[in-house]
Coordinates of C-alpha atoms in Angstrom, one line a residue:
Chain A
X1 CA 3.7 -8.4 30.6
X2 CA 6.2 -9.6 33.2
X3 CA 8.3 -6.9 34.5
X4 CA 10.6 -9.4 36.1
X5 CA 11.9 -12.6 33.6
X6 CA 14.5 -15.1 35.1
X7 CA 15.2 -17.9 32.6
X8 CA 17.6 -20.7 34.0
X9 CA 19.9 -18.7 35.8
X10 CA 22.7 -19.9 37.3
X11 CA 25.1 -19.0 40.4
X12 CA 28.3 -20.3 42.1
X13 CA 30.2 -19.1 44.4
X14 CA 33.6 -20.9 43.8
X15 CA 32.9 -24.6 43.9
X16 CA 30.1 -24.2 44.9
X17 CA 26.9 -24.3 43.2
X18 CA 24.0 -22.0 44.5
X19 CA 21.8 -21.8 41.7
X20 CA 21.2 -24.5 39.2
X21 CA 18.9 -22.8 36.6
X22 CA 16.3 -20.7 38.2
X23 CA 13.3 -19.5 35.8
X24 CA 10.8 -17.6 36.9
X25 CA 8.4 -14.5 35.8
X26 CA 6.9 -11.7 37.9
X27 CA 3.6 -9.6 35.9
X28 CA 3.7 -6.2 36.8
X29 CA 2.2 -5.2 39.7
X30 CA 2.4 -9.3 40.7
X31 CA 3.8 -10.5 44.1
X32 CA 5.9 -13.5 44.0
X33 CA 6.9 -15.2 47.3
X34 CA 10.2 -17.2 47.3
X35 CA 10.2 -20.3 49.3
X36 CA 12.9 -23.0 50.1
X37 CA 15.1 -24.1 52.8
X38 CA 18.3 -22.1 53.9
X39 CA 21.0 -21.7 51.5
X40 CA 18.9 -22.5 48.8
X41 CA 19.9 -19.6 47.0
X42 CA 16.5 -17.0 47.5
X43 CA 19.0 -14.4 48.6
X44 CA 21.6 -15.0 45.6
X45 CA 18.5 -15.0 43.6
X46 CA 17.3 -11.8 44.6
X47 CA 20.6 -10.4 44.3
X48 CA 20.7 -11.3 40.7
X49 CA 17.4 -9.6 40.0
X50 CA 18.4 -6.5 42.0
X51 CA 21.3 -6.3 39.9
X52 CA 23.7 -6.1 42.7
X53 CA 25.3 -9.7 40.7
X54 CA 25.7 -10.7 37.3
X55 CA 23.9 -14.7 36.6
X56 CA 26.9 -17.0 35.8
X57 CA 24.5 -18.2 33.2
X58 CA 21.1 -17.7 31.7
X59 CA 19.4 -14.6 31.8
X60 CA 17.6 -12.2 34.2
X61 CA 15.7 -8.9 33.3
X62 CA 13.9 -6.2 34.9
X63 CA 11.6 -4.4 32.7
X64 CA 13.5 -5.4 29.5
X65 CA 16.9 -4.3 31.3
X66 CA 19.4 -7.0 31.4
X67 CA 22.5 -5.0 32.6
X68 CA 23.4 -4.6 36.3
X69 CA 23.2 -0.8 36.0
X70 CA 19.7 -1.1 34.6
X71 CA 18.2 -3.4 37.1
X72 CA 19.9 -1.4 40.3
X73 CA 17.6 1.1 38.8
X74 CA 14.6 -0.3 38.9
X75 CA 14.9 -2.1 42.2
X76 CA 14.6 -1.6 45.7
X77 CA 16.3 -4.2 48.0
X78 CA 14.9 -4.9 52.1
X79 CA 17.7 -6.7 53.5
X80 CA 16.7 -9.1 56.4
X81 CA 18.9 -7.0 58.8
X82 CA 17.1 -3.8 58.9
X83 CA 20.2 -1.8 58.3
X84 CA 19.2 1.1 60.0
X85 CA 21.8 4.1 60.3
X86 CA 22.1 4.8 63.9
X87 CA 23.7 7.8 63.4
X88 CA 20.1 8.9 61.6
X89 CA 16.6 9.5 63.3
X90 CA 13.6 7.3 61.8
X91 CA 12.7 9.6 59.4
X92 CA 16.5 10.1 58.5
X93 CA 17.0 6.9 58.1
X94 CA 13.5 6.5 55.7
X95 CA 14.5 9.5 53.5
X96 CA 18.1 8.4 52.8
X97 CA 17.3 7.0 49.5
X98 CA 15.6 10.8 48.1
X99 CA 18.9 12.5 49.6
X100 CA 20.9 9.9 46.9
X101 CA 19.0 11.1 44.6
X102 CA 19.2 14.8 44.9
X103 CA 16.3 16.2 47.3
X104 CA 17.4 18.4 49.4
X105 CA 17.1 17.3 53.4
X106 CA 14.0 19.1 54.5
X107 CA 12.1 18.4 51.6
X108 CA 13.1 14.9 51.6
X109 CA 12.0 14.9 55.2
X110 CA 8.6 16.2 54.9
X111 CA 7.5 13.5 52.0
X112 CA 8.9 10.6 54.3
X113 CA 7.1 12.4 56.8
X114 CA 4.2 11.7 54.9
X115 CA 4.8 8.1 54.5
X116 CA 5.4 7.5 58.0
X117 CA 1.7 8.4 58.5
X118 CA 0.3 5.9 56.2
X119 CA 3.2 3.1 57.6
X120 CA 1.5 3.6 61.5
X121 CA 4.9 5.1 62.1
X122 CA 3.7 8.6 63.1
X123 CA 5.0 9.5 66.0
X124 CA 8.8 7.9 65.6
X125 CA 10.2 10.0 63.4
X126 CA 12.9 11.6 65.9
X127 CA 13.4 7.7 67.2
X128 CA 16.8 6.4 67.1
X129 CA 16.8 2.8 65.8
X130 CA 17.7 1.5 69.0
X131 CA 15.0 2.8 71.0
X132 CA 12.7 1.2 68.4
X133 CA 11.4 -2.1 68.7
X134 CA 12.0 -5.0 65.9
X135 CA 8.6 -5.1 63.9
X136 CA 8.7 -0.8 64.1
X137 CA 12.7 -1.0 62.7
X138 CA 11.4 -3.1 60.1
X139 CA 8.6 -0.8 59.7
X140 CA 11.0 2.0 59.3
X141 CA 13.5 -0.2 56.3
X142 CA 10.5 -0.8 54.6
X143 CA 9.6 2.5 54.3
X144 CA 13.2 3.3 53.2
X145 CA 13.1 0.9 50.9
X146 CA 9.6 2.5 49.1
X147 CA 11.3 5.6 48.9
X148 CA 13.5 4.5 46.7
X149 CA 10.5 5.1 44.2
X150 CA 11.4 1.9 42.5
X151 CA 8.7 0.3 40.6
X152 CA 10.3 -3.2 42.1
X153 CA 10.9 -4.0 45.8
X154 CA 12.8 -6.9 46.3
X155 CA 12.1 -8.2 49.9
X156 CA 14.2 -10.3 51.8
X157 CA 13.3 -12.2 55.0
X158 CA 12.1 -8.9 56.4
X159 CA 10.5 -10.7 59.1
X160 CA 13.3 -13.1 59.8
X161 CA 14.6 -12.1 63.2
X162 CA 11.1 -11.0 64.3
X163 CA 9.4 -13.0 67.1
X164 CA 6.3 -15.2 66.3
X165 CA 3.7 -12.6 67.7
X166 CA 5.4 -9.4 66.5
X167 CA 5.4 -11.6 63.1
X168 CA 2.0 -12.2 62.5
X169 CA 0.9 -8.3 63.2
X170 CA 3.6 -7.4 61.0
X171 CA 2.5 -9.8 58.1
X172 CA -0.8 -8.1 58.5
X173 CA 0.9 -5.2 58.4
X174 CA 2.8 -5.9 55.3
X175 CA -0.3 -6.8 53.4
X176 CA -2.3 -3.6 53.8
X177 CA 0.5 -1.5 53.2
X178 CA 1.0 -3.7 49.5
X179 CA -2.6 -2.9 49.0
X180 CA -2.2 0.5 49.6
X181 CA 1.1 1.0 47.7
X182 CA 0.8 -1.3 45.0
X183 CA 4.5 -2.5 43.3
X184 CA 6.0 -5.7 41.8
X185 CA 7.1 -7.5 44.8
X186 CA 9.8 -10.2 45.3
X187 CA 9.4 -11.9 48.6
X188 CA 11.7 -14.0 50.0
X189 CA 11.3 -16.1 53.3
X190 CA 11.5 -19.8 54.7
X191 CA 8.0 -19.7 55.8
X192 CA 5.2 -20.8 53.8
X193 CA 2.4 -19.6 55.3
X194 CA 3.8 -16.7 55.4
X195 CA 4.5 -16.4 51.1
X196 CA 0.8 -17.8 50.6
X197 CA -1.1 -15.3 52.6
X198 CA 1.5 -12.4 51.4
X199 CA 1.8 -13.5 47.4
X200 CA -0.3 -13.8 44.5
X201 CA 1.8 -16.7 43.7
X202 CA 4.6 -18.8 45.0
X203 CA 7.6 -20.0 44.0
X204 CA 8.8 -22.9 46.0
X205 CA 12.7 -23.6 45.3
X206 CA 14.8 -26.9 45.8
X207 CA 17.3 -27.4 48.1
X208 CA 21.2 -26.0 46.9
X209 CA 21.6 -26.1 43.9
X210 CA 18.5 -24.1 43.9
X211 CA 15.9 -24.8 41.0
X212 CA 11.8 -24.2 40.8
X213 CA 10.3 -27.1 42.7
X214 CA 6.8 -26.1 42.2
X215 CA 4.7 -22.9 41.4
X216 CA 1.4 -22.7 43.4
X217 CA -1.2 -19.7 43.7
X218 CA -1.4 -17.8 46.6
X219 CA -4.0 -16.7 48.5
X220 CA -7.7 -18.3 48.2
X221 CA -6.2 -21.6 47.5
X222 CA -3.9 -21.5 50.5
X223 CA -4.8 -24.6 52.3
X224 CA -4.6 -26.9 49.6
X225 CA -1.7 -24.8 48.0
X226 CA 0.2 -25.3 51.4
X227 CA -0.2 -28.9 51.7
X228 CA 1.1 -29.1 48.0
X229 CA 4.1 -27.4 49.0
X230 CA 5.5 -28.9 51.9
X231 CA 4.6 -32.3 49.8
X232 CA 7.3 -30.7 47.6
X233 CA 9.6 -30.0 50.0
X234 CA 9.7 -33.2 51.7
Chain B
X1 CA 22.5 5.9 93.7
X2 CA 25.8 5.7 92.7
X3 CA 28.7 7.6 94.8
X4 CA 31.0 9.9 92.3
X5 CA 33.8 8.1 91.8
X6 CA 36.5 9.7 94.1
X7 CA 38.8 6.7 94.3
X8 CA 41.8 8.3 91.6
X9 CA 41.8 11.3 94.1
X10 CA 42.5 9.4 97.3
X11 CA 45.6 7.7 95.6
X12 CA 46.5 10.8 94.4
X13 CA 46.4 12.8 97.7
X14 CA 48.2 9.6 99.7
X15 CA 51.1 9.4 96.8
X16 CA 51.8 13.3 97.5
X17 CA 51.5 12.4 101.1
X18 CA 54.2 10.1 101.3
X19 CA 56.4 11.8 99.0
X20 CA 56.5 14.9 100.9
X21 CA 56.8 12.7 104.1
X22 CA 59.5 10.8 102.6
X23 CA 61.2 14.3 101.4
X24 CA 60.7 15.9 105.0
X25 CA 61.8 12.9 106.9
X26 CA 64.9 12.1 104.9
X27 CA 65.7 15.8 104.6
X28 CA 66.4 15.1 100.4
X29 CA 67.8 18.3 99.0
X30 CA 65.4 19.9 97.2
X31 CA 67.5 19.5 93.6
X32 CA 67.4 16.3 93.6
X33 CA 63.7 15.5 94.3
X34 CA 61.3 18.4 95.4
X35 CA 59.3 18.4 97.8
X36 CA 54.9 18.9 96.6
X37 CA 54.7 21.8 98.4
X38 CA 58.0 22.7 96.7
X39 CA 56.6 22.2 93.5
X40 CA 53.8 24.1 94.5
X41 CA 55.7 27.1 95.7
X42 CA 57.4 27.2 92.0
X43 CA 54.0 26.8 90.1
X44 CA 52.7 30.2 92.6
X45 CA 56.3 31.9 92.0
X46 CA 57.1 31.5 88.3
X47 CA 53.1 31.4 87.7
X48 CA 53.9 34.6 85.0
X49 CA 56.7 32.2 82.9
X50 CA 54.8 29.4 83.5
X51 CA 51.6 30.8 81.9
X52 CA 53.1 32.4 78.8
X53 CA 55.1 29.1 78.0
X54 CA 52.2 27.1 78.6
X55 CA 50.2 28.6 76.6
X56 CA 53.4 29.0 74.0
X57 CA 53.0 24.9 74.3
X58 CA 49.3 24.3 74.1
X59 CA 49.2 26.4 71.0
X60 CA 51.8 23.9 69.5
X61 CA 49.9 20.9 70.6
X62 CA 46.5 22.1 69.3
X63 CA 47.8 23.7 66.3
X64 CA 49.6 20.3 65.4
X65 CA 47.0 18.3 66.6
X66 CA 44.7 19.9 64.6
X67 CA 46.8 19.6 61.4
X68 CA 47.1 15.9 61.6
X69 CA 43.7 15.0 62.2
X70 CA 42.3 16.8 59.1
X71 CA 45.7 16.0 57.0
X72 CA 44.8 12.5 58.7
X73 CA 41.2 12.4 57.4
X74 CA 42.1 13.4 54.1
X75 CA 45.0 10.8 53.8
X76 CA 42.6 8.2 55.1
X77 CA 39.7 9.3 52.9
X78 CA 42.6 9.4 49.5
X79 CA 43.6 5.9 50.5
X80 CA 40.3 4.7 51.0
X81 CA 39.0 5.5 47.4
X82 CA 42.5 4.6 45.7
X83 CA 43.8 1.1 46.0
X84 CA 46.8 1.8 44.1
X85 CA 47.4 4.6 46.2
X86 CA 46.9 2.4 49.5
X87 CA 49.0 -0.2 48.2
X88 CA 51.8 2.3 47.3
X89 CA 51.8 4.7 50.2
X90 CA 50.1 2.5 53.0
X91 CA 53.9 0.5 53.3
X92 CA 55.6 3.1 53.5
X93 CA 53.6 4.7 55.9
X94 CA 53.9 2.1 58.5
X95 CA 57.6 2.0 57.7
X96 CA 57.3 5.5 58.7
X97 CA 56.7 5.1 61.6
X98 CA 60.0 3.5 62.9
X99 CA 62.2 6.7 62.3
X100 CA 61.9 8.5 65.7
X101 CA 61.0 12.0 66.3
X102 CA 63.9 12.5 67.8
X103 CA 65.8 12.0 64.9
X104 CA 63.3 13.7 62.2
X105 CA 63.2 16.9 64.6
X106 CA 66.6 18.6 64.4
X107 CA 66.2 18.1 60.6
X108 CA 63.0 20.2 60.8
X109 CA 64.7 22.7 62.7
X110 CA 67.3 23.2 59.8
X111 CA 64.5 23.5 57.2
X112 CA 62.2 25.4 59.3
X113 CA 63.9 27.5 62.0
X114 CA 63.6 27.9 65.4
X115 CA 59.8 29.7 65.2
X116 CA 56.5 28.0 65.8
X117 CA 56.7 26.5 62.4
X118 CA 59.0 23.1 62.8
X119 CA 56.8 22.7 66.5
X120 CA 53.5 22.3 65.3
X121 CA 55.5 20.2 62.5
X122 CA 56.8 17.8 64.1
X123 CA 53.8 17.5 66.6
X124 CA 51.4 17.0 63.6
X125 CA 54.0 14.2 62.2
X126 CA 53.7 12.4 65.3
X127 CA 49.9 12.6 65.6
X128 CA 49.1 12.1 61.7
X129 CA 49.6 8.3 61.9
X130 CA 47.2 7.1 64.8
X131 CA 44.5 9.3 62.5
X132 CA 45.1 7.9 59.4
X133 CA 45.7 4.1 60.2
X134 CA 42.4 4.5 62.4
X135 CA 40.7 6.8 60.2
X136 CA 41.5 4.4 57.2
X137 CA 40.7 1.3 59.1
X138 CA 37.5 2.1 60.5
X139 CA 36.3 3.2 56.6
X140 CA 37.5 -0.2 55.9
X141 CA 35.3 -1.9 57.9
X142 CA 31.8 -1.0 57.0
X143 CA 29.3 -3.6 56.7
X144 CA 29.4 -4.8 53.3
X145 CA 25.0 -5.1 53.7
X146 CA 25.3 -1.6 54.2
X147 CA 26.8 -0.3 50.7
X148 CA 25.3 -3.1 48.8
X149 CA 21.8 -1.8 50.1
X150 CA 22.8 1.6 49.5
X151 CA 23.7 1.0 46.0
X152 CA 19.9 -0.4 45.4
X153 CA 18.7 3.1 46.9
X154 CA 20.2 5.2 44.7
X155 CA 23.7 6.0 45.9
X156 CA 26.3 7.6 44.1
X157 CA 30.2 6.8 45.3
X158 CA 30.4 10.2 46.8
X159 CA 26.4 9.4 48.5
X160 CA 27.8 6.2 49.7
X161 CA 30.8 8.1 50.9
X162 CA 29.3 10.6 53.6
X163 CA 26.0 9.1 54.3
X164 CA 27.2 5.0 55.5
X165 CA 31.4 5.1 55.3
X166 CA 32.3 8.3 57.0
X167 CA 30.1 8.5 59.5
X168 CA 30.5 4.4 60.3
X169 CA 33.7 5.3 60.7
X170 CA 33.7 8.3 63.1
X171 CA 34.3 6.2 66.4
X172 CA 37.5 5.0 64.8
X173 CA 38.4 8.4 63.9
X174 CA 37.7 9.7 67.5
X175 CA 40.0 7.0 69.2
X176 CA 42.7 7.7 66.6
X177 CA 42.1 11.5 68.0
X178 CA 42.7 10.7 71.2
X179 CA 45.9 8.4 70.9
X180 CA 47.0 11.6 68.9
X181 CA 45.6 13.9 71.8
X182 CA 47.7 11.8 74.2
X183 CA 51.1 12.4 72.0
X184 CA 50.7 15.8 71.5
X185 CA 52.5 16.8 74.8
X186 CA 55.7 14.7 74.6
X187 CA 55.7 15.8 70.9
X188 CA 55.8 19.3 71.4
X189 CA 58.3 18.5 74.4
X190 CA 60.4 17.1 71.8
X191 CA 60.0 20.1 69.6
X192 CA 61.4 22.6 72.2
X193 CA 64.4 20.5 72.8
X194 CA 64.9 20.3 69.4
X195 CA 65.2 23.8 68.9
X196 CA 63.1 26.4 71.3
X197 CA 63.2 29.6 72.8
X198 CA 60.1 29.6 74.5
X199 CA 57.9 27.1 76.0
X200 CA 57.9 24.5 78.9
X201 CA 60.1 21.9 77.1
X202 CA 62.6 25.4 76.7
X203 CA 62.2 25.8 80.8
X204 CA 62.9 22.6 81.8
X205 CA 66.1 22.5 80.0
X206 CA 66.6 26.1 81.5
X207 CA 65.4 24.7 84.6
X208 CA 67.6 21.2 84.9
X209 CA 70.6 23.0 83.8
X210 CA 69.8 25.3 87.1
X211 CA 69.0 22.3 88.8
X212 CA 66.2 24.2 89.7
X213 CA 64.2 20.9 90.4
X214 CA 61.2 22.6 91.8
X215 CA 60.3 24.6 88.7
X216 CA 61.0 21.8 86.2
X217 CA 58.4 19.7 88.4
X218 CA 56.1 22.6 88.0
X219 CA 56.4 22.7 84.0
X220 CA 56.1 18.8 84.4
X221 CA 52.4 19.6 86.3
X222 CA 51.4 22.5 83.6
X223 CA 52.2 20.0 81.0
X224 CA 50.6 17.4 82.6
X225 CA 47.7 19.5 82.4
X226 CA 47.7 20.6 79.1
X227 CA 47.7 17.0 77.9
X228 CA 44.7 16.2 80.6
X229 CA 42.3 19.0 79.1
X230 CA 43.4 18.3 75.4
X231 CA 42.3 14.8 75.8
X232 CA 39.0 15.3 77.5
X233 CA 38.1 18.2 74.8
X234 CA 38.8 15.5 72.4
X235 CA 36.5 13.0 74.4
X236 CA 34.2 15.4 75.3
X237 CA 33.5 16.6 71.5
X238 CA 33.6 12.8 70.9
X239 CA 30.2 12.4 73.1
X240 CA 28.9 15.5 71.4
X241 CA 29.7 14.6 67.6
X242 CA 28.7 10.9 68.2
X243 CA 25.9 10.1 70.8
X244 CA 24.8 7.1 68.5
X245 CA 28.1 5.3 69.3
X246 CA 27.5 4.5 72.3
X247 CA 23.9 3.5 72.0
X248 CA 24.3 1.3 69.0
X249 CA 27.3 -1.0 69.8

């Protein structure tokens, strides 16, 4: 069953259309990558399905919910700016979303704590975010963003402002750790390699007014698949 | 290596130097512009009335300092979460701000009396507004990424509230402090003229009407002073409180 369901959303922003009718389905468990140029509405998009907008028409749903209220609280959102508190340590920062929702501090704490082990951030959890580097405060969002123990993570360009090198480790990175912690995933980013090797399937968008261009699978196929896609968005 | 910065202190000691030269030389009577040393010799002669009203002052400038900043935080805090309440009183406020202390302060006097009360009044009136306007603005100006994102991790208002917006805006509230710290002394001046029977704004009038110039430089120094050390406690806890502040910008 698809725990995500888009079916032809729309979005403007004043005059200006952003999304021209946008479907799109996400299984459980599935990972979707988002692909298209700038300002082709991915990040409106996501913010539909995080709930954090209401579609000006058409419909989007997360696990059945349609309201905004329901869909904030079944998804997680990773900005492309990390967003990290500076006034919190790492592990601060990763446990914000259990203090929202009740857990006292130390507790809180020690089950980030235990995350930070599996993330390869063991060792920064007194760091302040500037004394960490790009990939490690992305690291460290990501991790906040998990802790929100929703059963969707909506991803944003998390690699966006990283460098090439610190880019590619970080994909890696990002790949184990959705073995290891299995959710529906939403990823959004400009790079297509990058949404094939991450994404059981991709969803390549057009240019603004955003629409589905073309759906391709991921992985195996990614060659072919890629060559397919930047065909599309020729 | 960097040398301690020393250069304030060699201006200060070549101004003194050429005032006293300029006093000596010119043999100027002493009433109507003292002498350093002369000042010096009244802070070491009337060190016992000094002291008691200097402390009788600082107590009115901490005491009112310390009522506007948390009347201030809770102001900017009430505003923040009401926009009818900003739109109402947030006019008015700045309007507020064009009546002059010296006019509000006799009136304080009459409804307060001569005691410590209508003091640490009217220095809290003055300080209140730097707090709140900076208080209010810096809550203002959060990130918008920031409570969107918090609002997909689970945040309540309140969450929202002391987790991104207060402490976001902290460095606006500590630079609102320290305008305030920096008005505290001519406001409780003010205060003591209005009304006083104790304190250095009490002893300079004392003082002038003596034309006792010497001593009413020396209150001038002990006030000086008092506003010094209230304004570097303020920065000092502002370093303490808020390391980040400096780091992240």
């Amino acid at each position: 069953m698809s725990e995500i369901v888009v079916v032809d959303a729309t979005k403007a922003y004043g005059d200006v259309a952003v999304l021209g009718g946008v479907s799109l389905a996400v299984p459980a468990g599935g990972t979707v990558g988002l692909v298209g140029r700038s300002g082709c509405g991915k990040s409106t998009l996501l913010r539909l399905i995080a709930g954090l907008e209401t579609p000006d028409g058409g419909r989007v749903a997360v696990a059945g919910a349609e309201d905004e209220r329901g869909r904030l609280e079944r998804c997680a959102l990773m900005p492309q700016a990390d967003l990290l508190m500076p006034w919190r340590d790492a592990l601060g920062n990763a446990s914000v979303p259990l203090e929202n929702a009740g857990v006292p501090r130390g507790e809180a704490r020690s089950r980030a704590a235990g995350l930070f082990a599996e993330l390869g951030l063991a060792g920064f959890e007194r760091a302040r975010s500037w004394e960490l580097s790009g990939g490690m405060r992305q690291r460290v969002a990501f991790a906040r963003t998990l802790l929100a123990e929703k059963p969707v993570l909506l991803l944003d360009e998390p690699f966006g402002a990283l460098d090439a090198i610190t880019r590619a480790e970080m994909q890696e990175w990002l790949a184990g750790a959705m073995r290891a912690l299995p959710r529906t995933t939403v990823l959004v980013t400009h790079d297509i390699d990058e949404a094939l090797r991450l994404c059981d399937r991709v969803v390549v968008l057009t240019a603004r007014p955003g629409s589905v261009a073309c759906e391709l699978d991921g992985g195996g196929s990614a060659d072919r698949a890629r060559e397919r896609a930047v065909e599309t968005l020729r | 290596m960097s040398r301690p910065r020393i250069g304030w202190a060699v201006a200060l000691v070549a101004i003194l130097a050429a005032w006293q030269a300029w006093v000596r030389l010119r043999s100027v009577p002493d009433y109507l512009l003292p002498a350093p040393t002369d000042i010096a010799a009244a802070l070491r002669d009337d060190r016992g009335r000094l002291a008691s009203d200097g402390a009788q002052t600082a107590w009115e400038m901490l005491a009112g300092f310390a009522a506007a900043v948390a009347f201030g935080l809770v102001s900017a805090a009430a505003l923040h979460f009401s926009a009818t309440l900003r739109r109402a009183v947030y006019p008015l406020l700045v309007a507020s701000q064009s009546v002059p202390v010296v006019a509000v302060a006799p009136v304080l006097v009459i409804y307060l009396g001569f005691g410590l009360a209508p003091k640490i009044a009217i220095v809290a009136l003055v300080c209140f507004f730097p707090v709140t306007v900076n208080a209010l603005d810096g809550l203002r100006s959060v990130d918008p990424e920031y409570l969107r994102v918090m609002r997909t991790l689970r945040a309540s208002r309140l969450a929202t509230f002391r987790r991104v917006e207060l402490p976001w805006a902290l460095p606006a509230v500590f630079s609102g402090a320290r305008v305030a710290a920096s008005y505290a002394a001519v406001a409780a001046l003010f205060a003591e003229y209005a009304g006083g029977s104790a304190g250095l704004g009490e002893t300079m009038q004392t003082a002038t009407a003596q034309l006792d110039a010497p001593l009413v430089g020396a209150a001038v120094v002990v006030l000086a002073a008092l506003a010094l050390a209230l304004f570097a406690a303020v920065s000092a806890l502002e370093r303490l409180a808020i390391p980040w502040a400096r780091r992240a910008a």
